[in-house]
Short mmCIF file of C-alpha atoms in Angstrom, two decimals:
data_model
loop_
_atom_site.label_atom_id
_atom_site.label_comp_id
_atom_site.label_asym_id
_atom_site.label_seq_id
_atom_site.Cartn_x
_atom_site.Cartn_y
_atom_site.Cartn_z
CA UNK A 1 -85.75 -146.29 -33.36
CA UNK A 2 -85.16 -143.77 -30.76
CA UNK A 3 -84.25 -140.15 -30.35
CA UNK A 4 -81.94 -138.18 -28.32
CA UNK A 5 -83.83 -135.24 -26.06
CA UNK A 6 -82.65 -131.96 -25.32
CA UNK A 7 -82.49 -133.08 -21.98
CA UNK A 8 -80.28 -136.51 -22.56
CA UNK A 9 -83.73 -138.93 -22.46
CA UNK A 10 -84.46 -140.90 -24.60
CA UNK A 11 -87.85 -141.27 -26.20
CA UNK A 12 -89.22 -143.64 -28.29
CA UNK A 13 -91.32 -143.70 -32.12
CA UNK A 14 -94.38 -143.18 -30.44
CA UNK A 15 -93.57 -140.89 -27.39
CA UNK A 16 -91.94 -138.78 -30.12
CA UNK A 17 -95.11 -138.67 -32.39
CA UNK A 18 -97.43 -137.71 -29.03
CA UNK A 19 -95.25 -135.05 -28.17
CA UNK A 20 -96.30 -131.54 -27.56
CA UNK A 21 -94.52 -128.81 -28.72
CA UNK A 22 -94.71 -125.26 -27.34
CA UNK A 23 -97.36 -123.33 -29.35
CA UNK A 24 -95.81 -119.99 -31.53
CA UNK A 25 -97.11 -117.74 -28.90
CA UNK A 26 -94.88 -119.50 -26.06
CA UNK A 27 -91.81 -119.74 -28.42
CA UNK A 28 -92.40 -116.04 -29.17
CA UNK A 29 -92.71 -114.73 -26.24
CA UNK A 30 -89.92 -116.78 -24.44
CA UNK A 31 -87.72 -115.26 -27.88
CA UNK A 32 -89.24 -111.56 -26.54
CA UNK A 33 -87.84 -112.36 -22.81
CA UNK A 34 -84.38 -113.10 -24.53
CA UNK A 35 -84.21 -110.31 -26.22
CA UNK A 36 -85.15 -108.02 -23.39
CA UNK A 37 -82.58 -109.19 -21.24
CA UNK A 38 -79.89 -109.13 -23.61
CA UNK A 39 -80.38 -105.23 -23.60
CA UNK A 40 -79.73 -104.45 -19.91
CA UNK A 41 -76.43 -104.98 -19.62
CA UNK A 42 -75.37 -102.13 -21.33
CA UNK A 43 -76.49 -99.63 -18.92
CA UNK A 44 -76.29 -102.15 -16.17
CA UNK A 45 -72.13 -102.46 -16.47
CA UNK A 46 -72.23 -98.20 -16.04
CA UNK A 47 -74.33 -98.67 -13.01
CA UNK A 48 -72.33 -101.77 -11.57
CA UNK A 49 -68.97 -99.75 -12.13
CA UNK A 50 -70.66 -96.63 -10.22
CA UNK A 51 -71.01 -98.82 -7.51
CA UNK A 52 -68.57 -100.34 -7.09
CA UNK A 53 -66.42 -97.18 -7.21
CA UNK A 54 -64.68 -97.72 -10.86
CA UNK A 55 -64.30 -94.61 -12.28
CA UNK A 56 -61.63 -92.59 -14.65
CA UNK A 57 -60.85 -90.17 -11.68
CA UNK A 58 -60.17 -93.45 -9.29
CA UNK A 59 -58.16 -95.43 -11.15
CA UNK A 60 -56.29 -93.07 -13.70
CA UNK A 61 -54.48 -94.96 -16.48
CA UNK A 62 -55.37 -98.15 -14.81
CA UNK A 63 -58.78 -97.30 -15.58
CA UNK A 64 -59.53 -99.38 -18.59
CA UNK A 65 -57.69 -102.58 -17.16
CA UNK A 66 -59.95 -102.59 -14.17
CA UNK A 67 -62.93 -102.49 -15.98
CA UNK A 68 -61.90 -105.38 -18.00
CA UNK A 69 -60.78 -107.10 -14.77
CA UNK A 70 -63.89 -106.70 -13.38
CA UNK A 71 -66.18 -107.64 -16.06
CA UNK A 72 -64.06 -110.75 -16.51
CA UNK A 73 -65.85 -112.01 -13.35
CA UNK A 74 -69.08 -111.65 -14.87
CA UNK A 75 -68.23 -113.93 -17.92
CA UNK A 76 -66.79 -116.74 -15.01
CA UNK A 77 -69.91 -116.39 -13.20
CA UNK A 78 -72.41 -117.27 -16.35
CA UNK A 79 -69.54 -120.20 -17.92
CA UNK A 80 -70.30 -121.75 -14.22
CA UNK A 81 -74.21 -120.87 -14.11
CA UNK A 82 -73.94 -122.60 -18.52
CA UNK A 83 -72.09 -125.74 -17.39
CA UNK A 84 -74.58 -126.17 -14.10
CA UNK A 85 -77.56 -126.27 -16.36
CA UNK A 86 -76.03 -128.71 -18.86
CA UNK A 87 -74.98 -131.17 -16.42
CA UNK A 88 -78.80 -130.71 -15.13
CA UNK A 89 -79.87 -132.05 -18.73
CA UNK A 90 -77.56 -134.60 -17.79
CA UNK A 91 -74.80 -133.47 -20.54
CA UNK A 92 -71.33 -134.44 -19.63
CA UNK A 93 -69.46 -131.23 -19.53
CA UNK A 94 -65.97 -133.28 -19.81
CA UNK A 95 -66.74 -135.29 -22.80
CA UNK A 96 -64.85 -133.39 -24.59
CA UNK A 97 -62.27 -134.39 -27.46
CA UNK A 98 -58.78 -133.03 -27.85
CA UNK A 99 -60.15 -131.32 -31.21
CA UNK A 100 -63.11 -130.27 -29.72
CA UNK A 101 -60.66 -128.10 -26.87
CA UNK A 102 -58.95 -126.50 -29.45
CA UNK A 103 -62.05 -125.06 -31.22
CA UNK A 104 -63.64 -123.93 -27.68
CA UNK A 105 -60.15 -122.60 -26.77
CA UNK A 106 -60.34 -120.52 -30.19
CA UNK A 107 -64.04 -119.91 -29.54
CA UNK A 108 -63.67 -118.43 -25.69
CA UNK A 109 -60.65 -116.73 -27.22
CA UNK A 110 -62.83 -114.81 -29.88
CA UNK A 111 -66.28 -114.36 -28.53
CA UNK A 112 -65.28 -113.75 -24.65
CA UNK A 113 -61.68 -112.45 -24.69
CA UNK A 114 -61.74 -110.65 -27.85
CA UNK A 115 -65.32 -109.57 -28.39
CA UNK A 116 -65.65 -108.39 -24.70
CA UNK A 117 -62.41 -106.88 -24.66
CA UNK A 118 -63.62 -104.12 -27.55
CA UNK A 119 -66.76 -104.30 -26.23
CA UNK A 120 -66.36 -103.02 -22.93
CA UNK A 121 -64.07 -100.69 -23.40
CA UNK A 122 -66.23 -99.14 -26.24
CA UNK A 123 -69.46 -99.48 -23.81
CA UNK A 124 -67.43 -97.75 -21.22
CA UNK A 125 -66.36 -94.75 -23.88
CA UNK A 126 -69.33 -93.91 -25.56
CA UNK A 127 -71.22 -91.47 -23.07
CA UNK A 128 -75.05 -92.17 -24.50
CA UNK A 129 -75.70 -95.79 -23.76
CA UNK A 130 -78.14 -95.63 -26.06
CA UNK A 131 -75.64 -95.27 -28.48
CA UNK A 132 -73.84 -98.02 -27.51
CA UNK A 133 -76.66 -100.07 -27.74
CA UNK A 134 -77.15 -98.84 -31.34
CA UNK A 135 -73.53 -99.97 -32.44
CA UNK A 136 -73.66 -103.06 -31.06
CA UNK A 137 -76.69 -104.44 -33.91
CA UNK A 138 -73.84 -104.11 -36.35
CA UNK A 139 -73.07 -107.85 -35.07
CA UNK A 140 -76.03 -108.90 -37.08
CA UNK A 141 -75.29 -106.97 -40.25
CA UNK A 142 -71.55 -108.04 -40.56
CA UNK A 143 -73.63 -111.23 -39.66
CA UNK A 144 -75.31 -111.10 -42.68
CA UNK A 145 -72.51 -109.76 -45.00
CA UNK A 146 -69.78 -113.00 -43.84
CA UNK A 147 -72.62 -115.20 -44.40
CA UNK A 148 -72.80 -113.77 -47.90
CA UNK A 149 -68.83 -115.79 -48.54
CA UNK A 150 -69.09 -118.25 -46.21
CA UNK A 151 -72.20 -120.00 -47.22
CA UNK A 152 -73.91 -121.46 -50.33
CA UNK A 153 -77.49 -121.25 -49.18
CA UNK A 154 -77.19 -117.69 -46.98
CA UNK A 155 -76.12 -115.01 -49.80
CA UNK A 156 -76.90 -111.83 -49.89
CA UNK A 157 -80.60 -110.85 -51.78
CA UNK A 158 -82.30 -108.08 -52.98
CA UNK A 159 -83.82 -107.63 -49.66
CA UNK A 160 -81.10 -108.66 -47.65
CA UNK A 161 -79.21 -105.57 -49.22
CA UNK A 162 -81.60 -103.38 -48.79
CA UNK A 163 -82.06 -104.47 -45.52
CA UNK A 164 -78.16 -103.80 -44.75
CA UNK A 165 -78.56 -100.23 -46.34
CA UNK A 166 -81.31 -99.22 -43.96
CA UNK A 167 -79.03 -100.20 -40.91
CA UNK A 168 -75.96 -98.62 -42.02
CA UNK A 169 -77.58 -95.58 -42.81
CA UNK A 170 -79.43 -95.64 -38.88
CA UNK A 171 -75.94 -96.91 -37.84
CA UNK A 172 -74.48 -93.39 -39.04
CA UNK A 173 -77.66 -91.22 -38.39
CA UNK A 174 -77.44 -92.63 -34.71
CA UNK A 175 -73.91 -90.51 -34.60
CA UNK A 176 -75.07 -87.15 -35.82
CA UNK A 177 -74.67 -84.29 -33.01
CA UNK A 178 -75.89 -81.15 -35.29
CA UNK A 179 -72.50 -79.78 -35.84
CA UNK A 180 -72.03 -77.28 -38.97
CA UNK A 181 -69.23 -78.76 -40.05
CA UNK A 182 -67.87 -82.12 -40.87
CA UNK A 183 -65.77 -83.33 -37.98
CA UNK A 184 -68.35 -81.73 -35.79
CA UNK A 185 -71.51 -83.23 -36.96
CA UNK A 186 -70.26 -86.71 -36.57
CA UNK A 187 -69.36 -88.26 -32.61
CA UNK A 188 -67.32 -90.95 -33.09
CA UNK A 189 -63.81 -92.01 -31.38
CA UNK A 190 -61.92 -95.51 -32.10
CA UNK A 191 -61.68 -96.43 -28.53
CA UNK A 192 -65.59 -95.93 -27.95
CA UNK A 193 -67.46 -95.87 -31.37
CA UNK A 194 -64.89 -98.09 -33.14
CA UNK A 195 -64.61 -100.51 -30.50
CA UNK A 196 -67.86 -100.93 -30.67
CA UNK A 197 -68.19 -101.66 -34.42
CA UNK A 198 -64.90 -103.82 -34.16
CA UNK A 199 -66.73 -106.03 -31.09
CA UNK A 200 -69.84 -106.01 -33.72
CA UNK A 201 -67.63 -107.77 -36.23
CA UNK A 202 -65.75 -109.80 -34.11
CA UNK A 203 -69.08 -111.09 -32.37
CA UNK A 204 -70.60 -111.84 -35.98
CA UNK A 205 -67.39 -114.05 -36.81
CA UNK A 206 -67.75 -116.25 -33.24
CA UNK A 207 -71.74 -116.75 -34.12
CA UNK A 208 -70.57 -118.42 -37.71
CA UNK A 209 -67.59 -120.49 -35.83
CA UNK A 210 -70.09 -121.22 -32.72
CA UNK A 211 -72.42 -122.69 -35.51
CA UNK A 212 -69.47 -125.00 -37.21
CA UNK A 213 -68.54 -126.29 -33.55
CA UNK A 214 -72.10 -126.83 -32.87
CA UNK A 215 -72.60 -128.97 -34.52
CA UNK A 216 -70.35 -131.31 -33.18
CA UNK A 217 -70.59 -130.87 -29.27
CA UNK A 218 -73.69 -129.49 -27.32
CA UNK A 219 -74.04 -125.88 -27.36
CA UNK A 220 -74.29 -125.43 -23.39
CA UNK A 221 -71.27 -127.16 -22.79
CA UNK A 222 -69.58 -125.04 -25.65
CA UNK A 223 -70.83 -121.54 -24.21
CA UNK A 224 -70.19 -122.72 -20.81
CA UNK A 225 -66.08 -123.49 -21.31
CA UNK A 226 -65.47 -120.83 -23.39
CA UNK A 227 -67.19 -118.30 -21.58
CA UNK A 228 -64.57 -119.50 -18.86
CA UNK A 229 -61.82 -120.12 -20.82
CA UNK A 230 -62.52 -116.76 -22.14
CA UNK A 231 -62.99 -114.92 -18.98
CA UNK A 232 -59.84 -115.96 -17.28
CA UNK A 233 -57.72 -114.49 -20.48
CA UNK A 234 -60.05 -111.57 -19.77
CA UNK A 235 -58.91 -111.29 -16.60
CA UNK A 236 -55.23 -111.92 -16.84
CA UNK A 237 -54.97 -109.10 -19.80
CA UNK A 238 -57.06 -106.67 -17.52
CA UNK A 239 -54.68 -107.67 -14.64
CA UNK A 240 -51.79 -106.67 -17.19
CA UNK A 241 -53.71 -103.49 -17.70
CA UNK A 242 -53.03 -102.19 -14.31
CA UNK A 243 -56.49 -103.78 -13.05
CA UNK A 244 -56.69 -105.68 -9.87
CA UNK A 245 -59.84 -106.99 -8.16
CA UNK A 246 -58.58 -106.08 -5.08
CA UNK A 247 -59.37 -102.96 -5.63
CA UNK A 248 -62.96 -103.14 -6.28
CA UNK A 249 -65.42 -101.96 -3.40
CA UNK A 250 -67.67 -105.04 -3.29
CA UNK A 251 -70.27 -103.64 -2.27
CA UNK A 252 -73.81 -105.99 -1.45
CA UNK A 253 -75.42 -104.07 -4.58
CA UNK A 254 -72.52 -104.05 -6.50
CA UNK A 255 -72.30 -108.12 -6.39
CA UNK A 256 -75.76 -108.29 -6.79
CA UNK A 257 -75.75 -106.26 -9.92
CA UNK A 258 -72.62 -108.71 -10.97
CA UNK A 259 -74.73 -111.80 -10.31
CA UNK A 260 -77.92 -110.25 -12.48
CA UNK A 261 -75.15 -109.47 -15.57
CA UNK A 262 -74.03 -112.92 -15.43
CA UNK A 263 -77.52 -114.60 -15.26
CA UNK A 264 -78.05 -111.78 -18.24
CA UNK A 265 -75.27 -113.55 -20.19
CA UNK A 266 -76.44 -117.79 -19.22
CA UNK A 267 -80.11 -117.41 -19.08
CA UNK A 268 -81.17 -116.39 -22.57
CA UNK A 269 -78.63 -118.59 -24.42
CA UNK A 270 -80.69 -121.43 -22.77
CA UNK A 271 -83.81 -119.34 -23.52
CA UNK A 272 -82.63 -118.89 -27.15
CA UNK A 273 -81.39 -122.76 -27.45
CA UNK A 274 -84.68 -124.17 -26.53
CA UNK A 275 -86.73 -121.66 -28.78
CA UNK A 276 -84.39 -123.13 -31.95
CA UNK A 277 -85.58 -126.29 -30.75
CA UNK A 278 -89.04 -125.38 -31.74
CA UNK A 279 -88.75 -122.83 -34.72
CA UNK A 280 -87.04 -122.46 -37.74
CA UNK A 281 -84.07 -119.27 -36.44
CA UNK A 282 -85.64 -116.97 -38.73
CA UNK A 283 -88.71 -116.72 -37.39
CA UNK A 284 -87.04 -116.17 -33.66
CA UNK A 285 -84.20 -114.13 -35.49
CA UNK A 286 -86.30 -111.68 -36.24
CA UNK A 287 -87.05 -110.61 -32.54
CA UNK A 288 -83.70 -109.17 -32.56
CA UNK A 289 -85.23 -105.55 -32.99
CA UNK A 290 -86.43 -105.91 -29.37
CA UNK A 291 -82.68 -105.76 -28.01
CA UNK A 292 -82.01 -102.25 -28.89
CA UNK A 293 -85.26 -101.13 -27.92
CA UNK A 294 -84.77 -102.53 -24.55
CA UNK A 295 -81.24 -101.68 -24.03
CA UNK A 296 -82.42 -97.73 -24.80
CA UNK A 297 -85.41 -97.97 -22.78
CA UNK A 298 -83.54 -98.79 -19.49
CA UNK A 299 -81.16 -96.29 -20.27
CA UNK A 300 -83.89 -93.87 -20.63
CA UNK A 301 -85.78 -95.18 -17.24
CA UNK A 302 -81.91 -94.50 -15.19
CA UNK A 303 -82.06 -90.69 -16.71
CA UNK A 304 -80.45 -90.79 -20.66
CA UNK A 305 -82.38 -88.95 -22.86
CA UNK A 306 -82.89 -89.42 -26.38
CA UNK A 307 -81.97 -87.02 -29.03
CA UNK A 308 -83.44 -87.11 -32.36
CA UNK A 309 -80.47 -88.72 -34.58
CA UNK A 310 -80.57 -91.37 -31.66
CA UNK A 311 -84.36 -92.49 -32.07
CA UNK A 312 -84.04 -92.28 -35.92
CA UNK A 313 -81.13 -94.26 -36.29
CA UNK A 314 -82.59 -96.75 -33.82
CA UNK A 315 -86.14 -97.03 -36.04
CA UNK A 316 -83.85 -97.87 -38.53
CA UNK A 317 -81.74 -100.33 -37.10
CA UNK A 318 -84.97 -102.15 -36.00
CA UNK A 319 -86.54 -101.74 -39.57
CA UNK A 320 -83.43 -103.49 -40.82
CA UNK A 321 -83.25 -106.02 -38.21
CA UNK A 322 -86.44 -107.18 -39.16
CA UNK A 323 -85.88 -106.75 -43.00
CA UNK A 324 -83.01 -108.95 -42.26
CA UNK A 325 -84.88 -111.75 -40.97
CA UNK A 326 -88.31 -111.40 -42.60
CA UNK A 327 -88.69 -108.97 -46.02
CA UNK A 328 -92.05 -107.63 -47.04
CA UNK A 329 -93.35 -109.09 -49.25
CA UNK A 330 -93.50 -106.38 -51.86
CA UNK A 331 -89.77 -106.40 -51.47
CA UNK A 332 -89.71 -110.27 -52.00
CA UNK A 333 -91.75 -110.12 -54.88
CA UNK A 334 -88.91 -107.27 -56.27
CA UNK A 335 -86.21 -109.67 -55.93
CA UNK A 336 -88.24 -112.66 -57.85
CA UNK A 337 -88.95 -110.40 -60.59
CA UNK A 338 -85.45 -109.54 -60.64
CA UNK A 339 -84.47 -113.21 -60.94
CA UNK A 340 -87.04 -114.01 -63.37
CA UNK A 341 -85.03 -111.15 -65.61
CA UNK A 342 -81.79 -113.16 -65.33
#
């Protein structure tokens, strides 16, 4: 018997029994790297927009279509960089069925045109970055929720709800601003707080319809065509916006810092796919907490300050992350008791 490679060899019985696998340290550390880098985009999009001279005062009511214009580039960039490395594991990125379009179609419509679309223009809105940052976890709780309906073996326990109370409750904290009354103590707008919740469920809805295409054609080549597929509808709706990428001062730095937020989008999807490879997701899942963390702490190194509703609502986002993905075990031993009752 033989067996298929992530990299499109084939190895035999005993090849595959004299293996090595990665030790836990490797496969944790590689899940730590992924996690970092999926947090600097947030303040790196500001930064790339500064640069390049896209700004509310520049661009008036066009404003919001150019950044979507622009950031569609960034999406292009990383489907090319995603389909690159999977023909380099020798997958055919054309070997693709006429059902198997559709559901990419559906997928780059979701979680690139869709998901980016609220997210950028919430990232964009929402002055603390750190905020932003914050918001954008929520992906893993409505994660957790639509897994609840959608799956026999993923529903919602004892500590799993728990878990989702603790985020929700550093989800609102996070938006406190010390105000004496009501409408004051509260910063939140639909076109920057909102859209970032709305991109949070939207992104949890592509992960569960990423997993059911999955598992039918190879996740590179997936990610790769709809992250272009995607992009271009990006593009054409920020063009229909009033954005045009003619107008962009490409500046050396400012390409650069496009480049770096593409690689930030195709390198830890590989680094994350070859980690499942090795681990069981939970126990890589649960590295998640790092993202925020990271995201803030770049923000923090380019000048944002936190306040305190900001670093308590983020202690609790990452106490829920991990909750999410790995319960104490006085917690677990709650929810057995409380089966035992039933």
């Amino acid at each position: 018997m033989e067996y298929a490679t992530l990299f499109g060899e084939e190895k035999t019985d005993m090849e595959t029994s004299t293996k090595k696998y990665p030790s836990k340290l490797t496969i944790a550390i590689a899940a730590i790297v992924t996690n970092v880098i999926w947090g600097t985009p947030f303040k790196l999009i500001k930064i790339m927009n500064d640069e390049m001279g896209i700004s509310r005062e520049a661009f008036g009511e066009n404003y919001m279509g150019q950044v979507l214009a622009t950031i569609s580039i960034r999406f292009f960039i990383a489907g090319i960089m995603t389909l690159i490395f999977a023909m380099f594991i020798k997958q055919d990125i054309f070997k693709v069925k006429k059902s198997q379009w559709k559901e990419v179609i559906v997928m780059g419509l979701l979680s690139t045109t869709a998901a980016y679309f609220f997210f950028n223009i919430g990232n964009v809105n929402i002055s603390s970055t750190i905020n932003s940052t914050i918001l954008a976890q929520s992906t893993i709780f409505f994660a957790a929720i639509l897994a609840h309906f959608a799956y026999k073996n993923d529903k919602l326990t004892f500590p799993k709800i728990t878990a989702l109370i603790i985020g929700f409750i550093g989800l609102i904290v996070s938006q406190l601003t010390g105000g004496t009354t009501l409408q004051d103590m509260f910063q939140f707008s639909l076109t920057g707080e909102g859209f970032m919740l709305i991109y949070g469920l939207i992104a949890a809805l592509a992960t569960m319809l990423a997993k059911k295409i999955g598992s039918t054609l190879n996740s590179f080549v997936m990610t790769g065509w709809n992250l272009v597929i995607g992009s271009i509808v990006l593009l054409f709706i920020g063009i229909l916006m009033g954005g045009s990428l003619f107008a962009i001062n490409w500046t050396p730095l400012g390409i650069l810092l496009l480049i770096i937020l593409a690689a930030a989008s195709a390198i830890p999807f590989s680094l994350w796919y070859w980690c499942a490879q090795y681990a069981n997701l939970g126990e890589i899942t649960v590295y998640k907490f790092i993202m925020p963390i990271s995201g803030s702490l770049l923000a923090v190194a380019f000048g944002e300050r936190f306040t305190a509703p900001l670093a308590i609502g983020l202690v609790l986002v990452c106490i829920s992350i991990i909750m999410i993905n790995k319960p104490p075990k006085f917690i677990q031993k709650l929810n057995r008791n409380e089966k035992n009752a039933f």
